[in-house]
Coordinates of C-alpha atoms in Angstrom, one line a residue:
L13 CA -31.3 72.7 -60.7
A14 CA -31.4 71.7 -57.0
K15 CA -30.4 68.1 -57.9
H16 CA -27.4 69.4 -59.9
A17 CA -26.3 71.5 -56.9
E18 CA -26.6 68.5 -54.6
T19 CA -24.7 66.3 -57.1
A20 CA -22.0 69.0 -57.3
K21 CA -21.7 69.2 -53.5
A22 CA -21.4 65.4 -53.3
V23 CA -18.7 65.3 -56.0
A24 CA -16.8 68.2 -54.2
Q25 CA -17.0 66.4 -50.9
E26 CA -15.7 63.2 -52.4
A27 CA -12.8 65.0 -54.1
R28 CA -11.9 66.7 -50.7
Q29 CA -11.9 63.3 -49.0
R30 CA -9.7 61.8 -51.7
A31 CA -7.3 64.7 -51.4
E32 CA -7.1 64.3 -47.6
R33 CA -6.5 60.5 -48.0
A34 CA -3.7 61.1 -50.6
E35 CA -2.1 63.7 -48.2
L36 CA -2.3 61.2 -45.3
A37 CA -0.9 58.4 -47.5
M38 CA 2.4 60.3 -48.0
T39 CA 3.7 59.6 -44.4
K40 CA 4.0 56.5 -42.4
D41 CA 1.9 57.9 -39.6
G42 CA -0.7 58.9 -42.1
R43 CA -0.8 55.4 -43.7
D44 CA -1.2 53.9 -40.2
A45 CA -4.0 56.3 -39.4
L46 CA -5.7 55.4 -42.7
K47 CA -5.4 51.7 -41.9
V48 CA -7.1 52.3 -38.5
Q49 CA -9.8 54.5 -40.2
D50 CA -10.4 51.8 -42.9
K51 CA -10.6 49.1 -40.3
A52 CA -13.1 51.1 -38.2
E53 CA -15.3 51.8 -41.3
K54 CA -15.3 48.2 -42.3
Q55 CA -16.3 47.1 -38.8
A56 CA -19.1 49.7 -38.7
A57 CA -20.3 48.5 -42.1
K58 CA -20.2 44.9 -41.0
E59 CA -22.2 45.6 -37.8
A60 CA -24.7 47.6 -39.8
E61 CA -25.2 44.7 -42.2
K62 CA -25.5 42.3 -39.4
A63 CA -28.2 44.5 -37.7
R64 CA -30.0 44.8 -41.1
K65 CA -30.1 41.0 -41.6
Q66 CA -31.3 40.5 -38.0
A67 CA -34.1 43.0 -38.5
E68 CA -35.1 41.3 -41.8
K69 CA -35.1 37.9 -40.0
E70 CA -37.3 39.2 -37.2
E71 CA -39.7 40.8 -39.7
A72 CA -40.0 37.5 -41.7
A73 CA -40.7 35.6 -38.5
E74 CA -43.3 38.1 -37.5
A75 CA -44.9 37.9 -40.9
R76 CA -45.0 34.0 -40.8
G77 CA -46.6 34.2 -37.4
V78 CA -49.3 36.6 -38.6
I79 CA -50.0 34.6 -41.7
K80 CA -50.3 31.4 -39.6
R81 CA -52.8 33.1 -37.3
I82 CA -54.8 34.3 -40.3
G83 CA -54.9 30.8 -41.7
D84 CA -55.8 29.4 -38.2
A85 CA -58.7 31.8 -37.9
I86 CA -60.0 30.9 -41.4
K87 CA -59.8 27.2 -40.5
A88 CA -61.6 27.8 -37.2
S89 CA -64.4 29.7 -38.9
M90 CA -65.2 26.8 -41.2
V91 CA -67.9 25.0 -39.2
I92 CA -69.9 22.1 -40.7
C93 CA -73.6 22.1 -40.2
K94 CA -76.7 20.3 -41.5
R95 CA -79.0 22.4 -43.6
G96 CA -82.0 21.0 -45.4
G97 CA -80.8 17.4 -44.6
M98 CA -77.4 18.1 -46.3
W99 CA -74.1 18.6 -44.6
Q100 CA -72.3 21.8 -45.6
V101 CA -69.8 24.4 -44.6
P102 CA -71.5 27.7 -45.3
P103 CA -69.5 30.7 -46.7
G104 CA -67.9 32.8 -44.1
S105 CA -65.7 35.7 -43.4
V106 CA -63.0 36.8 -40.9
S107 CA -61.5 40.2 -40.1
F108 CA -58.1 41.2 -38.7
K109 CA -56.8 44.5 -37.4
N110 CA -53.3 46.1 -37.5
V111 CA -52.1 44.0 -40.5
K112 CA -48.9 45.6 -41.8
F113 CA -48.7 46.3 -45.5
G114 CA -45.6 44.1 -45.9
V115 CA -47.5 41.1 -44.4
F116 CA -50.4 41.8 -46.7
K117 CA -48.1 41.7 -49.8
E118 CA -46.3 38.6 -48.6
L119 CA -49.6 36.8 -47.8
F120 CA -51.2 37.3 -51.2
S121 CA -48.0 37.0 -53.3
R122 CA -48.2 33.2 -52.7
G123 CA -51.2 32.4 -55.0
R124 CA -52.7 33.5 -58.3
C125 CA -54.5 36.7 -57.2
C126 CA -56.3 39.5 -59.0
Y127 CA -55.8 42.9 -57.4
V128 CA -57.8 46.1 -57.6
P129 CA -56.1 48.4 -58.2
V130 CA -53.6 46.3 -60.3
N131 CA -50.6 48.4 -59.3
F132 CA -51.3 49.0 -55.6
C133 CA -49.2 50.7 -52.9
N134 CA -49.7 51.5 -49.2
S135 CA -51.1 55.0 -50.0
D136 CA -54.2 53.5 -51.8
P137 CA -57.4 53.9 -49.8
S138 CA -58.3 50.2 -50.2
I139 CA -57.0 47.1 -52.0
T140 CA -59.3 44.3 -53.1
V141 CA -57.9 40.8 -53.8
T142 CA -59.7 37.8 -55.3
S143 CA -58.4 34.3 -55.8
K144 CA -59.6 30.8 -56.5
D145 CA -56.3 29.5 -55.2
A146 CA -56.7 29.7 -51.5
A147 CA -54.6 26.5 -50.9
A148 CA -51.5 28.2 -52.4
I149 CA -52.0 31.2 -50.1
F150 CA -52.9 29.6 -46.8
G151 CA -52.0 25.9 -47.2
A152 CA -54.2 23.0 -48.1
T153 CA -55.0 22.1 -44.5
K154 CA -56.1 25.6 -43.6
V155 CA -58.7 25.7 -46.4
R156 CA -60.4 22.3 -45.8
G157 CA -63.1 21.6 -43.3
G158 CA -65.8 19.1 -42.6
S159 CA -66.3 15.8 -40.9
M160 CA -66.6 12.1 -41.7
Y161 CA -69.9 12.9 -43.4
A162 CA -68.6 15.5 -45.9
T163 CA -65.4 17.4 -46.7
F164 CA -65.5 21.0 -47.9
V165 CA -62.8 23.2 -49.4
I166 CA -62.6 26.9 -49.9
S167 CA -63.3 27.5 -53.6
S168 CA -62.7 31.3 -53.7
I169 CA -61.7 34.1 -51.5
R170 CA -62.1 37.8 -51.6
A171 CA -60.1 40.1 -49.4
N172 CA -60.3 43.8 -48.7
Y173 CA -57.4 45.6 -47.2
V174 CA -57.3 49.2 -45.9
P175 CA -53.6 50.2 -45.7
A176 CA -54.3 53.3 -43.6
T177 CA -55.8 51.3 -40.7
G178 CA -54.4 47.9 -41.4
Q179 CA -57.9 46.4 -41.5
L180 CA -58.0 43.1 -43.5
S181 CA -61.3 41.4 -44.2
I182 CA -61.4 38.0 -45.9
S183 CA -64.6 36.3 -47.1
Y184 CA -64.7 32.9 -48.7
S185 CA -67.1 30.5 -50.4
T186 CA -66.9 26.7 -50.1
D187 CA -67.5 23.7 -52.3
M188 CA -67.5 20.0 -51.8
G189 CA -64.0 18.7 -51.4
F190 CA -63.2 15.5 -53.3

């Protein structure tokens, strides 16, 4: 019932505006005023669109920077060591604070990932992501580590994201890279 009242109000307002425009269009001065009004409205819409595009561009640049820092931290955490006479990069984990929900979605939209819950949103208490395609998410150079003795690659990742706090924890396991 409330929606119908709002719709009726909007329709009545639109009808009043059309009537005012029609009345103004009857005289030369009115037509001139309408032209000035239309020009101002178009200019305002153009400026609003320009501001929106600039904000989107800045958000995308920020997201790319955060994703790069996450990939760099994963790469830095891959340290080769000798255990039991064998070279290896042990499994590891990294954590990040204040990761925005949009950055989280963009980051894990790049690879084949399994989400729990499947249909997630920023009001969920926590979101878990698993993937065996870390190279598609972070880039091939960010998921490789080792030395001249052995090369290792991240074989699977598991991420846990808490939207309320922006806490993102990523753990990974490694395998010999060929």
